[in-house]
CSV table of C-alpha atoms and ligand atoms in Angstrom, one decimal:
chain,number,residue,atom,x,y,z
A,42,MET,CA,17.3,21.5,15.5
A,43,ALA,CA,19.4,20.4,12.6
A,44,GLN,CA,19.7,16.7,11.8
A,45,LYS,CA,23.2,15.6,12.5
A,46,ASP,CA,25.1,12.4,12.2
A,47,PHE,CA,25.2,10.7,15.6
A,48,TYR,CA,28.9,9.8,15.1
A,49,ASP,CA,29.7,13.4,14.3
A,50,ILE,CA,27.8,14.6,17.4
A,51,LEU,CA,30.0,12.4,19.6
A,52,GLY,CA,33.1,13.1,17.5
A,53,VAL,CA,33.9,9.4,16.9
A,54,SER,CA,34.4,7.4,13.7
A,55,LYS,CA,31.9,5.0,12.3
A,56,SER,CA,34.1,2.1,13.4
A,57,ALA,CA,34.5,3.4,17.0
A,58,THR,CA,34.4,0.6,19.7
A,59,ALA,CA,31.7,0.6,22.4
A,60,ASP,CA,34.4,1.8,24.8
A,61,GLU,CA,35.3,4.8,22.6
A,62,ILE,CA,31.7,5.7,22.2
A,63,LYS,CA,31.2,5.6,26.0
A,64,ARG,CA,34.3,7.7,26.6
A,65,ALA,CA,33.3,10.3,24.0
A,66,TYR,CA,29.8,10.6,25.4
A,67,ARG,CA,31.1,11.1,29.0
A,68,LYS,CA,33.4,13.8,27.7
A,69,LYS,CA,30.6,15.6,25.9
A,70,ALA,CA,28.1,15.1,28.7
A,71,HIS,CA,30.6,16.6,31.1
A,72,GLU,CA,31.3,19.6,28.8
A,73,TYR,CA,27.7,20.4,28.0
A,74,HIS,CA,25.9,19.5,31.2
A,75,PRO,CA,23.2,22.1,31.8
A,76,ASP,CA,24.1,22.5,35.5
A,77,LYS,CA,27.4,23.9,34.5
A,78,GLY,CA,27.9,27.5,33.8
A,79,ALA,CA,29.2,26.9,30.3
A,80,GLY,CA,26.6,24.1,29.7
A,81,ASN,CA,24.5,23.8,26.7
A,82,GLU,CA,21.2,22.0,27.1
A,83,ASP,CA,20.6,21.4,23.4
A,84,LYS,CA,24.0,19.9,22.9
A,85,PHE,CA,23.7,17.9,26.0
A,86,LYS,CA,20.4,16.4,24.8
A,87,GLU,CA,21.9,15.8,21.3
A,88,ALA,CA,24.8,13.9,22.8
A,89,SER,CA,22.5,11.9,25.0
A,90,GLU,CA,20.3,11.0,22.1
A,91,ALA,CA,23.3,9.9,20.0
A,92,TYR,CA,24.7,7.9,22.8
A,93,GLN,CA,21.4,6.2,23.5
A,94,VAL,CA,21.3,4.8,20.0
A,95,LEU,CA,25.0,4.1,19.4
A,96,SER,CA,25.5,2.4,22.8
A,97,ASN,CA,22.9,-0.2,22.0
A,98,GLU,CA,24.3,-2.8,19.6
A,99,GLU,CA,21.0,-3.5,18.0
A,100,GLN,CA,20.0,0.1,17.5
A,101,ARG,CA,23.4,1.0,16.3
A,102,LYS,CA,23.2,-1.7,13.6
A,103,GLN,CA,19.8,-0.3,12.6
A,104,TYR,CA,21.1,3.2,12.5
A,105,ASP,CA,24.1,2.2,10.3
A,106,GLN,CA,21.8,0.4,8.0
A,107,TYR,CA,18.8,2.8,7.8
A,108,GLY,CA,20.0,6.1,9.2
A,109,GLN,CA,17.6,8.0,11.5
A,110,THR,CA,14.0,7.1,11.6
A,111,PHE,CA,11.8,10.1,11.3
A,112,ASP,CA,8.6,10.2,13.1
A,113,GLN,CA,5.8,11.7,11.1
A,114,ALA,CA,3.7,12.5,14.1
A,115,GLN,CA,6.4,14.6,15.6
A,116,ARG,CA,7.6,16.0,12.3
A,117,ASN,CA,6.5,19.6,13.2
A,118,GLY,CA,7.8,19.3,16.7
A,119,GLN,CA,11.4,19.7,17.7
A,120,GLY,CA,14.1,17.6,16.1
A,121,PHE,CA,13.6,14.1,14.9
A,122,GLY,CA,11.2,11.9,16.8
A,123,GLY,CA,12.6,8.5,15.9
A,124,GLY,CA,16.2,7.8,16.5
A,125,ALA,CA,16.3,6.3,19.9
A,126,GLY,CA,12.7,5.4,20.3
A,127,GLY,CA,12.0,4.5,16.7
A,128,PHE,CA,13.4,1.0,16.6
A,129,GLY,CA,11.9,-2.2,17.6
A,130,GLY,CA,8.5,-1.0,18.5
A,131,GLY,CA,7.0,-2.8,21.5
A,132,ASP,CA,8.5,-5.4,23.6
A,133,PRO,CA,8.2,-8.5,21.4
A,134,PHE,CA,7.5,-10.6,24.4
A,135,ALA,CA,5.0,-8.3,26.0
A,136,GLY,CA,1.6,-9.7,26.7
A,137,PHE,CA,2.0,-13.3,26.0
A,138,GLY,CA,3.6,-16.3,27.3
A,139,PHE,CA,1.7,-16.8,30.5
A,140,GLY,CA,-1.4,-18.9,30.1
A,141,GLY,CA,-3.5,-17.6,33.0
A,142,ASN,CA,-5.1,-14.3,33.5
A,143,ASN,CA,-4.3,-14.2,37.2
A,144,GLY,CA,-1.6,-16.2,38.7
A,145,GLY,CA,0.5,-17.0,35.7
A,146,VAL,CA,0.1,-20.6,36.4
A,147,GLU,CA,1.2,-22.1,33.2
A,148,PHE,CA,4.0,-21.0,30.9
A,149,ASP,CA,2.8,-21.8,27.5
A,150,PHE,CA,5.6,-22.3,25.0
A,151,GLY,CA,3.1,-22.8,22.3
A,152,ASP,CA,2.2,-19.2,22.5
A,153,ILE,CA,5.8,-17.9,22.2
A,154,PHE,CA,6.7,-20.1,19.3
A,155,GLY,CA,3.4,-19.6,17.7
A,156,ASP,CA,3.9,-15.8,17.8
A,157,MET,CA,7.5,-16.0,16.6
A,158,PHE,CA,6.5,-18.0,13.6
A,159,GLY,CA,3.6,-15.9,12.6
A,160,GLY,CA,1.1,-17.3,15.1
A,161,SER,CA,-2.6,-17.1,15.3
A,162,GLN,CA,-4.8,-14.5,16.8
A,163,ARG,CA,-5.4,-16.5,19.9
A,164,GLN,CA,-1.7,-16.8,20.4
A,165,ALA,CA,-1.1,-13.1,20.0
A,166,ARG,CA,-3.6,-12.3,22.6
A,167,ARG,CA,-3.3,-9.1,24.5
A,168,SER,CA,-0.1,-8.2,22.6
A,169,ARG,CA,0.4,-4.9,20.8
A,170,GLY,CA,-0.3,-5.1,17.0
A,171,VAL,CA,2.5,-6.0,14.7
A,172,ASP,CA,4.7,-3.2,13.2
A,173,LEU,CA,4.7,-3.1,9.4
A,174,GLU,CA,7.2,-1.8,6.9
A,175,MET,CA,6.6,-0.9,3.3
A,176,PRO,CA,8.8,0.7,0.7
A,177,ILE,CA,7.8,4.0,-0.8
A,178,SER,CA,9.4,5.5,-3.9
A,179,VAL,CA,9.8,9.3,-4.3
A,180,THR,CA,11.5,11.2,-7.1
A,181,PHE,CA,14.6,13.3,-6.4
A,182,GLU,CA,12.5,16.5,-6.6
A,183,GLU,CA,9.9,15.2,-4.2
A,184,SER,CA,12.7,14.3,-1.7
A,185,MET,CA,14.0,17.9,-2.0
A,186,PHE,CA,10.8,19.7,-1.3
A,187,GLY,CA,8.7,17.1,0.5
A,188,VAL,CA,5.5,15.5,-0.8
A,189,GLU,CA,2.2,14.1,0.3
A,190,LYS,CA,1.4,10.7,-1.0
A,191,GLU,CA,-1.5,8.3,-0.9
A,192,ILE,CA,-0.6,4.8,0.0
A,193,THR,CA,-2.7,1.7,0.2
A,194,LEU,CA,-1.8,-1.2,2.4
A,195,GLU,CA,-3.4,-4.5,3.4
A,196,LYS,CA,-3.3,-5.3,7.0
A,197,LYS,CA,-5.2,-6.9,9.9
A,198,ASP,CA,-7.4,-4.1,11.2
A,199,THR,CA,-10.4,-3.6,13.4
A,200,CYS,CA,-13.5,-5.2,11.8
A,201,ALA,CA,-15.7,-2.4,10.5
A,202,ARG,CA,-18.9,-4.4,10.8
A,203,CYS,CA,-18.7,-5.0,14.5
A,204,LYS,CA,-16.2,-2.2,15.3
A,205,GLY,CA,-14.0,-4.8,16.9
A,206,ASN,CA,-16.2,-6.3,19.6
A,207,GLY,CA,-16.9,-9.4,17.6
A,208,ALA,CA,-20.7,-9.3,18.0
A,209,GLU,CA,-23.3,-9.2,15.2
A,210,GLU,CA,-25.1,-5.9,15.3
A,211,GLY,CA,-27.9,-5.7,17.8
A,212,THR,CA,-26.7,-8.8,19.7
A,213,LYS,CA,-25.2,-8.9,23.1
A,214,ILE,CA,-21.9,-9.9,24.6
A,215,VAL,CA,-22.5,-12.6,27.1
A,216,THR,CA,-20.6,-14.5,29.7
A,217,CYS,CA,-18.6,-17.3,28.3
A,218,THR,CA,-20.4,-20.6,28.5
A,219,LYS,CA,-17.3,-22.7,28.8
A,220,CYS,CA,-15.4,-21.0,31.6
A,221,HIS,CA,-18.4,-19.1,33.1
A,222,GLY,CA,-16.6,-15.8,32.9
A,223,GLN,CA,-13.4,-17.0,34.6
A,224,GLY,CA,-11.3,-16.8,31.5
A,225,GLN,CA,-9.5,-20.0,32.4
A,226,ILE,CA,-10.3,-23.6,33.0
A,227,ASN,CA,-8.9,-25.4,36.0
A,228,THR,CA,-7.8,-29.0,35.4
A,229,GLN,CA,-6.5,-31.6,37.7
A,230,ARG,CA,-4.0,-34.1,36.5
A,231,ARG,CA,-3.0,-37.3,38.3
A,232,THR,CA,0.7,-37.9,38.0
A,233,ILE,CA,3.3,-40.0,39.8
A,234,PHE,CA,4.0,-36.9,41.9
A,235,GLY,CA,0.5,-36.6,43.0
A,236,ASN,CA,-2.3,-34.4,41.7
A,237,ILE,CA,-1.3,-31.3,39.8
A,238,ASN,CA,-3.7,-28.5,39.4
A,239,SER,CA,-3.3,-26.2,36.5
A,240,ALA,CA,-5.3,-23.5,34.8
A,241,VAL,CA,-5.3,-23.0,31.1
A,242,THR,CA,-6.8,-20.1,29.2
A,243,CYS,CA,-10.3,-20.8,28.0
A,244,ASP,CA,-10.1,-21.5,24.3
A,245,LEU,CA,-13.7,-20.3,23.6
A,246,CYS,CA,-13.3,-16.7,24.9
A,247,ASP,CA,-9.5,-16.5,24.7
A,248,GLY,CA,-9.4,-15.6,28.4
A,249,ASP,CA,-11.8,-12.7,28.1
A,250,GLY,CA,-14.6,-14.4,30.0
A,251,LYS,CA,-17.1,-13.0,27.6
A,252,ILE,CA,-18.2,-14.0,24.1
A,253,PRO,CA,-20.5,-12.5,21.5
A,254,GLU,CA,-23.9,-14.1,21.6
A,255,THR,CA,-24.0,-14.1,17.8
A,256,PRO,CA,-20.5,-13.8,16.3
A,257,CYS,CA,-20.1,-11.1,13.7
A,258,THR,CA,-20.5,-12.6,10.2
A,259,GLU,CA,-17.7,-10.6,8.8
A,260,CYS,CA,-14.9,-11.5,11.2
A,261,LYS,CA,-16.4,-14.6,12.8
A,262,GLY,CA,-16.3,-13.0,16.2
A,263,SER,CA,-12.6,-12.1,16.3
A,264,GLY,CA,-13.2,-8.4,15.8
A,265,ILE,CA,-10.3,-8.4,13.4
A,266,LYS,CA,-10.4,-8.4,9.6
A,267,ARG,CA,-7.7,-8.4,7.0
A,268,GLN,CA,-8.5,-5.3,4.9
A,269,GLN,CA,-7.1,-2.5,2.8
A,270,LYS,CA,-6.5,0.9,4.1
A,271,THR,CA,-5.6,4.1,2.2
A,272,LEU,CA,-3.5,6.7,4.0
A,273,GLN,CA,-2.2,10.2,3.2
A,274,VAL,CA,1.4,10.3,4.2
A,275,LYS,CA,3.8,13.3,4.3
A,276,ILE,CA,7.3,12.8,3.2
A,277,PRO,CA,9.4,15.6,4.7
A,278,ALA,CA,11.7,17.7,2.6
A,279,GLY,CA,15.3,16.5,2.8
A,280,ILE,CA,14.6,12.9,3.3
A,281,ASP,CA,17.3,10.6,1.9
A,282,ASN,CA,17.4,7.3,0.3
A,283,GLY,CA,17.2,4.5,2.8
A,284,GLN,CA,15.7,6.5,5.7
A,285,ARG,CA,12.6,5.4,7.4
A,286,ILE,CA,9.5,7.3,8.4
A,287,ARG,CA,7.4,6.0,11.3
A,288,ILE,CA,3.7,6.5,11.2
A,289,ASN,CA,2.3,5.9,14.7
A,290,GLY,CA,-0.5,3.4,15.1
A,291,GLU,CA,-0.8,2.5,11.4
A,292,GLY,CA,0.6,-1.0,11.8
A,293,GLU,CA,-1.7,-4.0,12.5
A,294,VAL,CA,-4.4,-4.0,15.2
A,295,GLY,CA,-3.5,-5.7,18.4
A,296,TYR,CA,-5.7,-8.4,19.9
A,297,LYS,CA,-9.2,-7.2,20.9
A,298,GLY,CA,-8.6,-3.5,21.4
A,299,SER,CA,-4.9,-3.5,22.3
A,300,ASN,CA,-2.8,-0.9,20.6
A,301,HIS,CA,-2.0,-0.9,16.9
A,302,GLY,CA,1.6,-1.4,15.9
A,303,ASP,CA,3.4,1.3,13.8
A,304,LEU,CA,3.9,1.6,10.1
A,305,TYR,CA,7.4,2.3,8.8
A,306,LEU,CA,8.0,3.7,5.4
A,307,LEU,CA,11.3,2.8,3.9
A,308,VAL,CA,12.1,5.6,1.5
A,309,ARG,CA,13.6,5.0,-1.9
A,310,VAL,CA,14.7,8.1,-3.8
A,311,THR,CA,15.1,7.9,-7.6
A,312,PRO,CA,18.5,9.4,-8.4
A,313,SER,CA,18.6,12.8,-10.2
A,314,LYS,CA,20.2,13.2,-13.7
A,315,ASP,CA,21.4,16.7,-12.8
A,316,TYR,CA,22.6,16.4,-9.1
A,317,ILE,CA,24.5,14.1,-6.9
A,318,ARG,CA,23.5,14.3,-3.3
A,319,ASP,CA,26.4,14.3,-0.8
A,320,GLY,CA,24.9,14.6,2.7
A,321,HIS,CA,23.2,17.9,2.7
A,322,ASN,CA,25.2,19.3,-0.3
A,323,LEU,CA,24.3,18.9,-3.9
A,324,LEU,CA,27.0,18.5,-6.5
A,325,LYS,CA,26.8,19.3,-10.2
A,326,THR,CA,29.2,20.0,-13.1
A,327,ILE,CA,28.8,22.6,-15.8
A,328,PRO,CA,30.8,23.0,-19.0
A,329,ILE,CA,32.5,26.3,-19.9
A,330,SER,CA,34.6,27.1,-22.9
A,331,PHE,CA,38.3,27.9,-22.9
A,332,SER,CA,37.7,31.6,-23.6
A,333,GLN,CA,35.1,31.9,-20.9
A,334,ALA,CA,37.6,30.3,-18.5
A,335,ALA,CA,40.4,32.5,-19.6
A,336,LEU,CA,38.5,35.8,-19.8
A,337,GLY,CA,36.1,35.2,-17.0
A,338,THR,CA,32.3,35.3,-17.5
A,339,LYS,CA,28.9,35.0,-15.9
A,340,VAL,CA,26.9,31.8,-16.5
A,341,MET,CA,23.4,30.9,-15.6
A,342,VAL,CA,23.3,27.8,-13.4
A,343,GLU,CA,20.2,25.7,-12.8
A,344,THR,CA,19.6,25.0,-9.1
A,345,ILE,CA,16.7,23.1,-7.5
A,346,ASP,CA,15.1,26.5,-6.9
A,347,GLY,CA,15.6,27.9,-10.4
A,348,LYS,CA,18.4,29.6,-12.2
A,349,ILE,CA,21.1,31.7,-10.5
A,350,GLU,CA,24.0,33.7,-12.0
A,351,LEU,CA,27.5,32.3,-11.2
A,352,LYS,CA,30.5,34.5,-11.7
A,353,ILE,CA,33.5,32.7,-13.2
A,354,PRO,CA,36.6,34.8,-12.6
A,355,ALA,CA,39.2,35.3,-15.3
A,356,GLY,CA,41.8,32.5,-15.3
A,357,THR,CA,39.6,29.8,-13.8
A,358,GLN,CA,41.0,26.3,-14.3
A,359,SER,CA,39.0,23.2,-15.2
A,360,GLY,CA,37.9,21.4,-12.1
A,361,LYS,CA,37.5,24.4,-9.9
A,362,ILE,CA,34.6,24.1,-7.5
A,363,PHE,CA,32.3,27.1,-6.7
A,364,ARG,CA,30.1,26.9,-3.6
A,365,VAL,CA,26.6,28.4,-3.8
A,366,GLY,CA,25.5,28.7,-0.1
A,367,GLY,CA,22.0,27.5,0.9
A,368,LYS,CA,21.1,25.9,-2.4
A,369,GLY,CA,21.6,22.4,-1.2
A,370,VAL,CA,19.4,19.9,0.6
A,371,GLN,CA,17.1,20.9,3.4
A,372,TYR,CA,17.7,19.4,6.9
A,373,VAL,CA,14.6,17.4,7.9
A,374,ASN,CA,12.8,19.3,10.6
A,375,SER,CA,14.7,22.5,10.2
A,376,GLY,CA,14.8,25.3,7.7
A,377,LYS,CA,18.6,25.0,7.4
A,378,ARG,CA,20.0,24.0,4.0
A,379,GLY,CA,23.2,22.6,2.6
A,380,ASP,CA,25.1,24.1,-0.3
A,381,LEU,CA,25.3,23.6,-4.0
A,382,LEU,CA,28.9,22.8,-5.2
A,383,VAL,CA,29.4,23.6,-8.9
A,384,THR,CA,32.4,22.1,-10.6
A,385,VAL,CA,33.4,23.8,-13.9
A,386,ARG,CA,34.9,21.7,-16.7
A,387,VAL,CA,36.6,23.5,-19.5
A,388,VAL,CA,35.5,21.9,-22.7
A,389,VAL,CA,37.7,21.8,-25.7
A,390,PRO,CA,35.7,22.1,-28.9
A,391,SER,CA,35.8,19.0,-31.1
A,392,LYS,CA,35.0,21.1,-34.3
A,393,LEU,CA,36.3,24.5,-35.2
A,394,THR,CA,35.2,26.9,-37.9
A,395,LYS,CA,37.8,28.2,-40.2
A,396,LYS,CA,37.8,31.6,-38.5
A,397,GLU,CA,38.1,30.0,-35.0
A,398,SER,CA,40.9,27.8,-36.2
A,399,GLU,CA,42.8,30.8,-37.6
A,400,LEU,CA,42.3,32.8,-34.4
A,401,LEU,CA,43.6,29.9,-32.2
A,402,LYS,CA,46.6,29.4,-34.4
A,403,ASP,CA,47.4,33.1,-34.0
A,404,LEU,CA,47.0,32.8,-30.3
A,405,SER,CA,49.2,29.8,-30.2
A,406,LYS,CA,51.9,31.6,-32.1
A,407,LEU,CA,51.6,34.6,-29.9
A,408,ALA,CA,52.2,32.4,-26.8
A,409,GLY,CA,55.2,31.0,-28.5
A,410,GLU,CA,53.8,27.5,-28.2
A,411,THR,CA,55.8,24.6,-29.6
A,412,THR,CA,55.3,20.8,-29.5
A,413,GLU,CA,57.0,20.7,-26.1
A,414,VAL,CA,55.0,20.8,-22.9
A,415,ASN,CA,55.1,24.4,-21.6
A,416,LYS,CA,56.9,23.5,-18.3
A,417,SER,CA,56.7,26.9,-16.6
A,418,PHE,CA,52.9,27.2,-17.3
A,419,TRP,CA,52.4,23.6,-16.0
A,420,GLU,CA,54.3,24.4,-12.8
A,421,GLN,CA,52.0,27.3,-12.1
A,422,ILE,CA,48.8,25.4,-12.4
A,423,LYS,CA,49.5,21.7,-11.6
A,424,ASP,CA,48.5,22.0,-8.0
A,425,GLN,CA,45.0,22.7,-9.1
A,426,PHE,CA,44.6,19.3,-10.7
B,298,LIG,ZN1,-16.7,-8.2,13.0
B,299,LIG,ZN1,-14.3,-18.7,28.3
């Protein structure tokens, strides 16, 4: 499936209001619904996907800023994997906030604010690991054909020494000595309203009820260690500047065995000297001489796949654009490609040999040229400028 602009899919402008987007989606959904005789399941899915992102204020903002997010894990599957699901990662409030294991007795604001402001391991307990984002630079050529790159990042990851269980090798995990395996500690406070019972998470085992008998010397029993990791990542052909690639599970490790977050690569493409990218088309300009333009010629034009022959018909005006089909940018996740648009510029020589000068003077005389603008000639061609 070709990668398309979500706004184009719904047929609305980039500045469309939420209402306009909703109306456009309803219309498309109605038109393409697979249950209908003239339905089109692909188009229906496409419209739903576009609507899912554009109808969500936050996701729409992300989309406007970064474009689609491509999911490396699904790169060879159908379509792009990111888009709707790519943003935001896990629920930022999942897994923390309530102090107790069972009962949710105490709502612990310290946990929420701790995690919001960077928090400690204890405060991030049971939450999914943090998503990471890092920039990655590719050359224009690499962005055209795709590339595999090695990246190294530093992140909180599973401790290699204890494989994440926090115990020194050969030692056991034992029942927590402070909470006796309960994971929480019950306290009773005397207040003016009477006695209040509350349970707080055990700070020795972080609510697990178990602790390593001898804590791992590398991670001090947390099972987590800040360390470097080197990865091979695939940048798909056709990726554009500012797009993001999601690499599943390569973010930071979650607390004690909970899921890793994801890694997002923010792609920076170094511009090309020879081509300008315009969506999936490539633009370039080539110079031709006056006589080539007047008489017609064949010129060899460099494309990203090598040279091709371009036929310039007799009487070509400067600024004319020739379209070379299929020599543009590949759509990510599909074999389809855009076009190469070649603009010709007729170049006037700044120096002439004596012979050239004489020939041009003869030509000028032949055409009856004077110092006046040749109005009838200009009338014929002015629309082309
Ligand atoms: Zn360890
Ligand atoms: Zn405990």
